[in-house]
Short mmCIF file of C-alpha atoms in Angstrom, two decimals:
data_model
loop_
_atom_site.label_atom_id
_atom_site.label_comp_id
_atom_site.label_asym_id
_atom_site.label_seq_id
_atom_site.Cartn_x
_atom_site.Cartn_y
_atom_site.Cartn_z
CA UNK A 20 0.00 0.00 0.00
CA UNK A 21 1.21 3.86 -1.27
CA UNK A 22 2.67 5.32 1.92
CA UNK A 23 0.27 8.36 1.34
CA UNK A 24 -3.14 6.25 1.22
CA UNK A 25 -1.97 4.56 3.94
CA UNK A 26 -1.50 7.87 6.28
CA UNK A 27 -5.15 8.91 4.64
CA UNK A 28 -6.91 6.53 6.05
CA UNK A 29 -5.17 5.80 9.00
CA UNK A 30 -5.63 9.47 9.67
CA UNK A 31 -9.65 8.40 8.61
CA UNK A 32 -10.21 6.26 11.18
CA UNK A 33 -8.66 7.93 14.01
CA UNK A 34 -11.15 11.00 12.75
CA UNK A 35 -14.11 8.21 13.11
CA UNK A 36 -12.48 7.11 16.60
CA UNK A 37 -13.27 11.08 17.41
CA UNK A 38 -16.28 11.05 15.66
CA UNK A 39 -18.00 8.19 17.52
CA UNK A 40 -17.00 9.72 21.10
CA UNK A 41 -19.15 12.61 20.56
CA UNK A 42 -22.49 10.59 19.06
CA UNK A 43 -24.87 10.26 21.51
CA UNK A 44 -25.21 7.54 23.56
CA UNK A 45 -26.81 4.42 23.71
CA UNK A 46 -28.97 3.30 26.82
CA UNK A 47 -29.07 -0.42 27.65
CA UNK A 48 -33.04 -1.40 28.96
CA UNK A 49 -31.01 -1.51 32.38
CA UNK A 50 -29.89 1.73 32.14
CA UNK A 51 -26.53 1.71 31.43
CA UNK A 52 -25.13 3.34 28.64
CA UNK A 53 -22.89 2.39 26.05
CA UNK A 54 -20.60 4.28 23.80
CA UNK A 55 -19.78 3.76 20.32
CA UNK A 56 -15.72 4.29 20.29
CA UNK A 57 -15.62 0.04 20.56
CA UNK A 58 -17.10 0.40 17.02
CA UNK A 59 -14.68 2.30 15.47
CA UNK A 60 -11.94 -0.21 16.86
CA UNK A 61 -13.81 -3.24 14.95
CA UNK A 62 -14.41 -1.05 11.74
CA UNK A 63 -10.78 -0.21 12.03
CA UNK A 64 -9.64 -3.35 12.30
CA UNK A 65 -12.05 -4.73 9.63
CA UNK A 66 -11.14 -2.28 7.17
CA UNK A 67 -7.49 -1.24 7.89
CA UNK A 68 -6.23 -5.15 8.60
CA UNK A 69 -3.89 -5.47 11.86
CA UNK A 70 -0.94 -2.86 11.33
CA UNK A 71 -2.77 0.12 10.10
CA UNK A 72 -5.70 -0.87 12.28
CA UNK A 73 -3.59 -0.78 15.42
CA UNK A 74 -1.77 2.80 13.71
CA UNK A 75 -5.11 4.44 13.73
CA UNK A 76 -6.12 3.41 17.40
CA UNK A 77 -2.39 4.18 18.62
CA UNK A 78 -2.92 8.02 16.57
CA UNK A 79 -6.15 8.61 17.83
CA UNK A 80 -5.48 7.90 21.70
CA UNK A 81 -2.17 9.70 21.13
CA UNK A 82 -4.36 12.50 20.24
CA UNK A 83 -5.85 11.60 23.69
CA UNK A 84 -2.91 11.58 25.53
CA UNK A 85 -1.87 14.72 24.19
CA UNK A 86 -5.35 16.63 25.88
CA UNK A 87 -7.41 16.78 23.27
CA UNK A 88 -11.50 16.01 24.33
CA UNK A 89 -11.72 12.82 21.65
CA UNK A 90 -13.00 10.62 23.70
CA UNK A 91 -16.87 10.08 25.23
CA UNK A 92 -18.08 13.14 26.85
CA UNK A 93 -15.41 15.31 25.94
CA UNK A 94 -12.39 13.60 28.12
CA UNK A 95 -9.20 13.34 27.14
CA UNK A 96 -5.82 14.21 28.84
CA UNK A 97 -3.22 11.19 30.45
CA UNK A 98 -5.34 11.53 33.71
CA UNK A 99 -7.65 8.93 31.68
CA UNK A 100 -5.51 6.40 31.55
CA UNK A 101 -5.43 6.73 35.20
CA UNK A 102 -9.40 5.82 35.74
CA UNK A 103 -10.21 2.23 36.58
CA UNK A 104 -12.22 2.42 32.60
CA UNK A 105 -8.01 2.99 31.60
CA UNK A 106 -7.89 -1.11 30.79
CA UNK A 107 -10.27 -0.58 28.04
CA UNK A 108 -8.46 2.14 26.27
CA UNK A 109 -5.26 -0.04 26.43
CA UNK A 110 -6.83 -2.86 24.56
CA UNK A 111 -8.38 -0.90 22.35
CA UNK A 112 -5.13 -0.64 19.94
CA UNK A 113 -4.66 -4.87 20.51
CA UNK A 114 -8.51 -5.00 20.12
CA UNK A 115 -8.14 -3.67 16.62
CA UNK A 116 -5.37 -5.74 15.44
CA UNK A 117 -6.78 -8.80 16.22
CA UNK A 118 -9.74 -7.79 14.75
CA UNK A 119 -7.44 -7.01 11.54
CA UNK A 120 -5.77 -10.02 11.75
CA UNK A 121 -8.76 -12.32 12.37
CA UNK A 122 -10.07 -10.39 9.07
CA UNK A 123 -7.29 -11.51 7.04
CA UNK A 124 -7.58 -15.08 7.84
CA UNK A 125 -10.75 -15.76 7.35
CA UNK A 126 -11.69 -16.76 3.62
CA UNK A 127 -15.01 -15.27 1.69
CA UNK A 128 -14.99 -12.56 -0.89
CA UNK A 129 -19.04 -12.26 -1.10
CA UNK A 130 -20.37 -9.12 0.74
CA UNK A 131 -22.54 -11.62 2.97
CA UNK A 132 -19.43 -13.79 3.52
CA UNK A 133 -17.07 -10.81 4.41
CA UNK A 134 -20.12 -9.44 6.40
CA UNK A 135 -19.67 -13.02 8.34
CA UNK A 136 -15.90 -12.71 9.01
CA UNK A 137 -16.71 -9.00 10.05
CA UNK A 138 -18.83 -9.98 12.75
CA UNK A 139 -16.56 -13.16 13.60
CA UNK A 140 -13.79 -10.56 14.09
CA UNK A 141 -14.79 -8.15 15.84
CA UNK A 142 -16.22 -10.30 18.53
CA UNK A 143 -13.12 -11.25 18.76
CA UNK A 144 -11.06 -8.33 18.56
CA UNK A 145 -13.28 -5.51 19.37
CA UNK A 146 -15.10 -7.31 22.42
CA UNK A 147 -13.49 -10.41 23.66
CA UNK A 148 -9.49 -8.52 23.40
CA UNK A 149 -10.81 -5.09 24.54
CA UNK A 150 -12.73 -7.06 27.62
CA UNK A 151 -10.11 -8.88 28.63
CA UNK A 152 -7.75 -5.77 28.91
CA UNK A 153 -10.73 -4.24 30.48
CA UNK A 154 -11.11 -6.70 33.01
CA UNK A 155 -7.22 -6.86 33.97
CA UNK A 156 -7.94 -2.72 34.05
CA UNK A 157 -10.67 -2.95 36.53
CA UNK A 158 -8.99 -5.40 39.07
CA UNK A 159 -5.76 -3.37 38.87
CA UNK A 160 -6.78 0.14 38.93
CA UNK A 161 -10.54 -0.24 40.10
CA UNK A 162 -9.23 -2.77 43.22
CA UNK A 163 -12.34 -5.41 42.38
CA UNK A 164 -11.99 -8.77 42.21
CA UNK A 165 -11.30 -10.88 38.86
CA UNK A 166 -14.91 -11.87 39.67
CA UNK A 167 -16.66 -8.49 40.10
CA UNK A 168 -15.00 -7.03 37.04
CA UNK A 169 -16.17 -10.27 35.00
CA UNK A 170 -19.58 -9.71 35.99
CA UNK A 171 -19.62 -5.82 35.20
CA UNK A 172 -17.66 -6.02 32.53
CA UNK A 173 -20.84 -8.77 31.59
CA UNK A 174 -23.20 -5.96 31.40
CA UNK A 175 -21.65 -4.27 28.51
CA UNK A 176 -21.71 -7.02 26.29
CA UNK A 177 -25.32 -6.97 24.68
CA UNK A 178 -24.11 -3.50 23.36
CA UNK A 179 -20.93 -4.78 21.94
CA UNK A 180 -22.42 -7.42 20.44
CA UNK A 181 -24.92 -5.12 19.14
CA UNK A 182 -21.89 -3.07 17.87
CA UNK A 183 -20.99 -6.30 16.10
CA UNK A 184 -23.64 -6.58 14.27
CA UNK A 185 -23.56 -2.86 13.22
CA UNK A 186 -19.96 -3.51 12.07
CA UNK A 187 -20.60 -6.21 9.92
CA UNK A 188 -23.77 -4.13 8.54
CA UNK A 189 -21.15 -1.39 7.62
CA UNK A 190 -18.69 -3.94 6.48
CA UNK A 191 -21.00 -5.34 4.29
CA UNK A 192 -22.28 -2.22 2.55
CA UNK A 193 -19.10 -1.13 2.15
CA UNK A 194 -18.43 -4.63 0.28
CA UNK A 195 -21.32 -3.81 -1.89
CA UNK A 196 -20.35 0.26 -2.61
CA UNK A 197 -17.15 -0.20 -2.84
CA UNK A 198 -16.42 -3.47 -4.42
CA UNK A 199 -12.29 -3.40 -5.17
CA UNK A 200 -11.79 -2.31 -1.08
CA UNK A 201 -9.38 -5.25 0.87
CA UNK A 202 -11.14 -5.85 3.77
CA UNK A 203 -8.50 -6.62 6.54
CA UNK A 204 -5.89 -5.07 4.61
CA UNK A 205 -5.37 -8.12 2.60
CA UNK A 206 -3.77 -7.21 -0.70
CA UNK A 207 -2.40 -4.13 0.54
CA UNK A 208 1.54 -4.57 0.28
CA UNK B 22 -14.26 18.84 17.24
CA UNK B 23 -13.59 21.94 15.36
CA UNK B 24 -17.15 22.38 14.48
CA UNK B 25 -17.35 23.35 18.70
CA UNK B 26 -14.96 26.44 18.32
CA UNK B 27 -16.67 29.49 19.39
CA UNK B 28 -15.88 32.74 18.11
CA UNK B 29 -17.47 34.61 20.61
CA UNK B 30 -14.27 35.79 22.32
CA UNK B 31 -13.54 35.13 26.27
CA UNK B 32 -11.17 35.23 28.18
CA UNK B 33 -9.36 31.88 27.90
CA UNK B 34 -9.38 32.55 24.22
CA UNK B 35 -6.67 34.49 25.09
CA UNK B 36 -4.56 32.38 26.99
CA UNK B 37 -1.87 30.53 24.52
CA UNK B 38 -2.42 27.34 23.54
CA UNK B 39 0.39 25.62 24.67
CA UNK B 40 -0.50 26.60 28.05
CA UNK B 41 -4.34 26.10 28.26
CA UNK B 42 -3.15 22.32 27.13
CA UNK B 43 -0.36 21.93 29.90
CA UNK B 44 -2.65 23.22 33.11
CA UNK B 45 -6.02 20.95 31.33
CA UNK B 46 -3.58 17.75 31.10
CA UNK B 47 -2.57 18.31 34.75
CA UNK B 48 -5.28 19.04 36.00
CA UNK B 49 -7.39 16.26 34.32
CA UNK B 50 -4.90 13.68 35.82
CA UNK B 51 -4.97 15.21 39.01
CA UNK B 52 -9.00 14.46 39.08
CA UNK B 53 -7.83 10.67 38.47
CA UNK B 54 -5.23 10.64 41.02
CA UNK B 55 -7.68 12.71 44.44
CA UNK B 56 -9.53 10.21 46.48
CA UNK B 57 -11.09 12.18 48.69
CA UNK B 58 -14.91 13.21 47.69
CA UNK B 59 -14.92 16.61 49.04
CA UNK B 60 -11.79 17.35 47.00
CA UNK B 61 -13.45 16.31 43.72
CA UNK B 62 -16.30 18.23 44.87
CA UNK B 63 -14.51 21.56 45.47
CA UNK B 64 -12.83 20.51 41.95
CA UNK B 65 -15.86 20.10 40.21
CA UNK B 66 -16.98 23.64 41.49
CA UNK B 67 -13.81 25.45 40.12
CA UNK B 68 -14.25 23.45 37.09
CA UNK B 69 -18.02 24.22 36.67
CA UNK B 70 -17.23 27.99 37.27
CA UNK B 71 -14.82 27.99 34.94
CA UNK B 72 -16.37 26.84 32.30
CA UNK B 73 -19.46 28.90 32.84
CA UNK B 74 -17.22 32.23 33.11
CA UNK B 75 -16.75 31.50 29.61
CA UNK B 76 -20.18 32.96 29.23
CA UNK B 77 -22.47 32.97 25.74
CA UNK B 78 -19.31 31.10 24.14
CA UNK B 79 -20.88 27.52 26.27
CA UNK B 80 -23.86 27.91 24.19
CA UNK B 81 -22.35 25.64 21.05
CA UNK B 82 -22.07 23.03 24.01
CA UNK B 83 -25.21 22.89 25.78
CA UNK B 84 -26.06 19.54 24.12
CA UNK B 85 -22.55 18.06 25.01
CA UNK B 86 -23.02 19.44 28.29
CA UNK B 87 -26.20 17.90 29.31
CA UNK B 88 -25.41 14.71 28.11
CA UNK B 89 -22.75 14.80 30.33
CA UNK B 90 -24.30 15.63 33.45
CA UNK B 91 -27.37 12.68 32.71
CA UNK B 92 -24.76 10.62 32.32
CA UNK B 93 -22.77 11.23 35.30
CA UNK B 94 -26.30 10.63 37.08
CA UNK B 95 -26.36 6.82 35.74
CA UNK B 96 -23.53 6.35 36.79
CA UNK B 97 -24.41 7.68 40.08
CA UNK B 98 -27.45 5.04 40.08
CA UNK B 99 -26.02 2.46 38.99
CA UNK B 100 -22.97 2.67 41.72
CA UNK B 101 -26.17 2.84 44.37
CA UNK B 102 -28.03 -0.09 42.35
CA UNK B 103 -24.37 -1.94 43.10
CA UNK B 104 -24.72 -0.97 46.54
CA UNK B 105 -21.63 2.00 45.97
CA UNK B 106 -23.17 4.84 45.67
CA UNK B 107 -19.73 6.95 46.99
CA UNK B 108 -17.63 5.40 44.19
CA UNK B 109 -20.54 6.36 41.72
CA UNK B 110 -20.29 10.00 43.06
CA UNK B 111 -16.57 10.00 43.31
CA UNK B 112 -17.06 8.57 39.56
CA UNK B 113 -19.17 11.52 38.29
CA UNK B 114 -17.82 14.08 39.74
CA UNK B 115 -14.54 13.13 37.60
CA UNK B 116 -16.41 12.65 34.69
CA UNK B 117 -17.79 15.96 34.76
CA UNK B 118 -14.61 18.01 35.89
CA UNK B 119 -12.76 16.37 33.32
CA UNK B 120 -15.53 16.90 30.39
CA UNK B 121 -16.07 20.50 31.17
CA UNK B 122 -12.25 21.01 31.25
CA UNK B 123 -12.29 19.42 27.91
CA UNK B 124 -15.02 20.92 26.45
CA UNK B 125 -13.82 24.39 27.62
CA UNK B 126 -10.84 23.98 25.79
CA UNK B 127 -12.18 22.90 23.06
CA UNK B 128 -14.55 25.68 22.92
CA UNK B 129 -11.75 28.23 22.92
CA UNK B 130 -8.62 26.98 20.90
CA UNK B 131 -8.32 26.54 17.52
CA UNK B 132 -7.29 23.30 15.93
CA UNK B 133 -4.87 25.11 14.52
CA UNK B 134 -3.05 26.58 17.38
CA UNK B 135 -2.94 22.83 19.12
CA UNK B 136 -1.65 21.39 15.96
CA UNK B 137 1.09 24.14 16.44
CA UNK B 138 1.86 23.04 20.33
CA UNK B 139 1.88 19.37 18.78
CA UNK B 140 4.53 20.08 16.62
CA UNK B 141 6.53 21.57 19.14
CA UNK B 142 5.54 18.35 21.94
CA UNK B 143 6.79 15.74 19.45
CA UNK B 144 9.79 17.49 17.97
CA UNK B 145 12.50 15.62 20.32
CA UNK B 146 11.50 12.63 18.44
CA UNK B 147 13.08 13.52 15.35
CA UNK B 148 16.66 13.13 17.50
CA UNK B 149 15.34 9.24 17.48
CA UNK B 150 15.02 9.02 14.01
CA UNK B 151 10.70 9.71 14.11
CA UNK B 152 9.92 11.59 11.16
CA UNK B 153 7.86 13.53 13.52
CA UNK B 154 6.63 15.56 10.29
CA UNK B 155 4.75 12.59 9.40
CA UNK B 156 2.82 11.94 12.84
CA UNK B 157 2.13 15.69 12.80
CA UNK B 158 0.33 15.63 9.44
CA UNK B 159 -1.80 12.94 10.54
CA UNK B 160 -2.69 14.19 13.52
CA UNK B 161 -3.76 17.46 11.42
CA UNK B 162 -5.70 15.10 9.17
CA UNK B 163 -7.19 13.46 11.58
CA UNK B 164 -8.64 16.48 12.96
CA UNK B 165 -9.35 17.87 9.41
CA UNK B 166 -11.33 14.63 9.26
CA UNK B 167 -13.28 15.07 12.10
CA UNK B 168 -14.76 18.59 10.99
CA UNK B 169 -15.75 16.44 7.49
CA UNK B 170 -17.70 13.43 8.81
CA UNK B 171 -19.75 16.20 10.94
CA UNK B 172 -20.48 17.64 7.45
CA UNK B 173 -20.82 14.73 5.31
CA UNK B 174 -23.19 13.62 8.19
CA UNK B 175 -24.96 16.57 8.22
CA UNK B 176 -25.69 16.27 4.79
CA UNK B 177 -26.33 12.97 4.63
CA UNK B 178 -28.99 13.32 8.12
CA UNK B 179 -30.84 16.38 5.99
CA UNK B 180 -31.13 14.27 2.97
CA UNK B 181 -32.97 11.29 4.97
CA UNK B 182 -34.85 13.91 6.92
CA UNK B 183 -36.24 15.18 4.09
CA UNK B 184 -37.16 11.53 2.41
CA UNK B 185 -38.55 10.32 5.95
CA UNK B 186 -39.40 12.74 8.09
CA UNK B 187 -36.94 10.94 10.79
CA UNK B 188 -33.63 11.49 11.58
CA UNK B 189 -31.30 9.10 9.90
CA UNK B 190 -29.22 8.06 12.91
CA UNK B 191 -27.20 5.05 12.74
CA UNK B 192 -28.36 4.23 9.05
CA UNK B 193 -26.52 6.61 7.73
CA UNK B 194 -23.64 5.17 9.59
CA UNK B 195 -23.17 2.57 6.36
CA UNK B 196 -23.06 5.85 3.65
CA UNK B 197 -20.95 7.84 5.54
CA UNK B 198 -18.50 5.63 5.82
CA UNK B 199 -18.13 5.03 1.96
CA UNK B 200 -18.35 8.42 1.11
CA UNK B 201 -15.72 9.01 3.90
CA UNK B 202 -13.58 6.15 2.30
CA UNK B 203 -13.49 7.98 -0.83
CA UNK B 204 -12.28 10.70 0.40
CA UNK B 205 -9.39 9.96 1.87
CA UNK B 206 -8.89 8.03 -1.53
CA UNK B 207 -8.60 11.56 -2.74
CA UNK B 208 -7.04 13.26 -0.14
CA UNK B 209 -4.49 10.13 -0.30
CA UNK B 210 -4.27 11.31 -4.01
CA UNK B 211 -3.02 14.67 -3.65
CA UNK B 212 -0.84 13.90 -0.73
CA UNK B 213 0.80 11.10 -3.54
CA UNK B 214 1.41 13.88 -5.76
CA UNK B 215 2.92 16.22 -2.96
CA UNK B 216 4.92 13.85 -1.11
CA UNK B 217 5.33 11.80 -3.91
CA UNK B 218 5.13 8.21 -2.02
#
């Protein structure tokens, strides 16, 4: 892939990263809500593959880092990588490559197929990876048990799978608009 | 988060950049690092009166701003739900010290000027052989980005308005990405042609 496209769209989906912190949110039936920044890790890894996947997560919560209000609700700043929610922002660059590499592996080249391996992935990357870093997060910097944070982190799941499904809804338009694109960066040397 | 810039001039419009970045990063990890409730209530005071010193320039963020405090109320209920409710307050009160701090700045810097202070942060890298140049012009991408999925979305949000009646929410989530995708197909273009890899 042509250094320049590359920077594009890695640049792209650290914009979407942004973009998704500052949609509204959405509320569980129990009341808790859910954001959509776990999405843009999936797409990225779904579109971008592993390397440039993991680039646009890394640029985005650099951004983060750096102060800028990217993330849900306006935070940023390195006091959020502080709070006992920090695990989840750590994974979210490994979420995203797994997701990418998960992507690549799988075979398919129909939209429905790829919409498959989309949704495959991401549950993979985007919620099983980002949990488990979430999870470690939570008993490290929250002080809970490796059983309380399993069990709360439980409660987001519905949503994420939720967001799974959206992903592979995206994924699989995107197969159908834009028909020469190399979903988990396969192809793109 | 461009599109939030106010141009009705305040006072921390006229701090630097560079500056307004330093004491916001600081202070947003020192909300993460107090314990004690009554300090991250006195925090969230000075933070609240900051922000609303900044006057008619808040107004671009009332939305934001709301949806922040009803969500620092769940969380609030369901801390008492889990029978915590002090870590649910202690909880908020960071969330909403370190949102308005963010939003404030946001309000009142251009990307422009934090690009600048960027440039400046990551310049010792280029002693380690980072083309810092590189991460520089993605972050200003990036941020260039941001301001065009707002419009495309905008666009895209009146266009399904006006076939539906409804908003288009997350159905327009599938267009907007394509139409995003070419874009930076085009932006990836003329970058090819300037930097000519």
């Amino acid at each position: 892939m042509k250094s320049s496209r590359s920077l594009a769209l890695v640049s792209l989906f650290a914009a979407l990263m942004a973009v998704l912190g500052l949609i509204p949110k959405i509320d569980l039936p129990l009341g808790v809500p859910i954001t959509l920044q776990t999405l843009g890790v999936m797409l990225a890894g779904c579109m971008l593959g592993p390397k440039r996947g993991l680039q646009a997560i890394v640029l985005f919560l650099g951004a983060v880092a750096l102060g800028l209000p990217l993330l849900s609700g306006g935070r940023g700043g390195f006091g959020v990588f502080l709070a006992p929610s920090a695990g989840y922002l750590i994974g979210m660059p490994f979420g995203a490559f797994v997701t990418g590499w998960v992507m690549s592996r799988l075979p398919g080249a129909a939209p429905q197929h790829i919409a498959v391996n989309a949704f495959i992935a991401s549950s993979l990357g985007g919620l099983l990876t980002v949990h488990a870093f979430g999870v470690a997060g939570l008993v490290k910097l929250a002080s809970l048990t490796w059983t309380q944070a399993f069990f709360g982190t439980l409660v987001f799941v519905p949503g994420d799978l939720i967001k799974c499904a959206l992903c592979a809804m995206v994924v699989h338009t995107v197969a159908r608009g834009v028909p020469d694109w190399h979903f988990g960066g396969r192809a793109l040397k | 988060m461009g599109s939030l810039y106010s141009d009705h001039i305040t006072w921390l419009h006229r701090v630097p950049a560079a500056f307004k970045l330093f004491c916001f990063a600081v202070l947003g990890t020192a909300q993460f690092l107090m314990g004690s409730p009554t300090a991250l209530v006195l925090s969230a005071l000075a933070c609240s009166l900051l922000f609303v010193s900044l006057g008619r320039a808040i107004y671009p963020a009332r939305k934001l701003v709301l949806s922040i405090v009803l969500a620092s109320l769940l969380i609030v209920a369901f801390h008492a739900f889990m029978q915590q409710p002090s870590l649910g307050v202690v909880s908020a009160l960071r969330l909403l010290s370190a949102s308005l701090l963010g939003i404030a700045l946001t309000l009142t810097t251009r990307s422009r000027d934090l690009l600048d202070v960027f440039e400046r942060l990551l310049s010792p890298l280029q002693r380690l052989g980072i083309r810092t140049e590189r991460l520089a012009l993605q972050l200003a991408m990036m941020l260039r980005f941001t301001e065009h999925f707002f419009v495309v979305w905008k666009r895209l949000d009146d266009a399904h308005r006006i076939r539906t009646g409804k908003a288009g929410g997350l159905r327009i989530l599938a267009p907007l990405t394509i139409q995003m995708l070419v874009c930076a197909r085009r932006a990836a273009d003329t970058l090819e042609l300037r930097l000519g890899e």
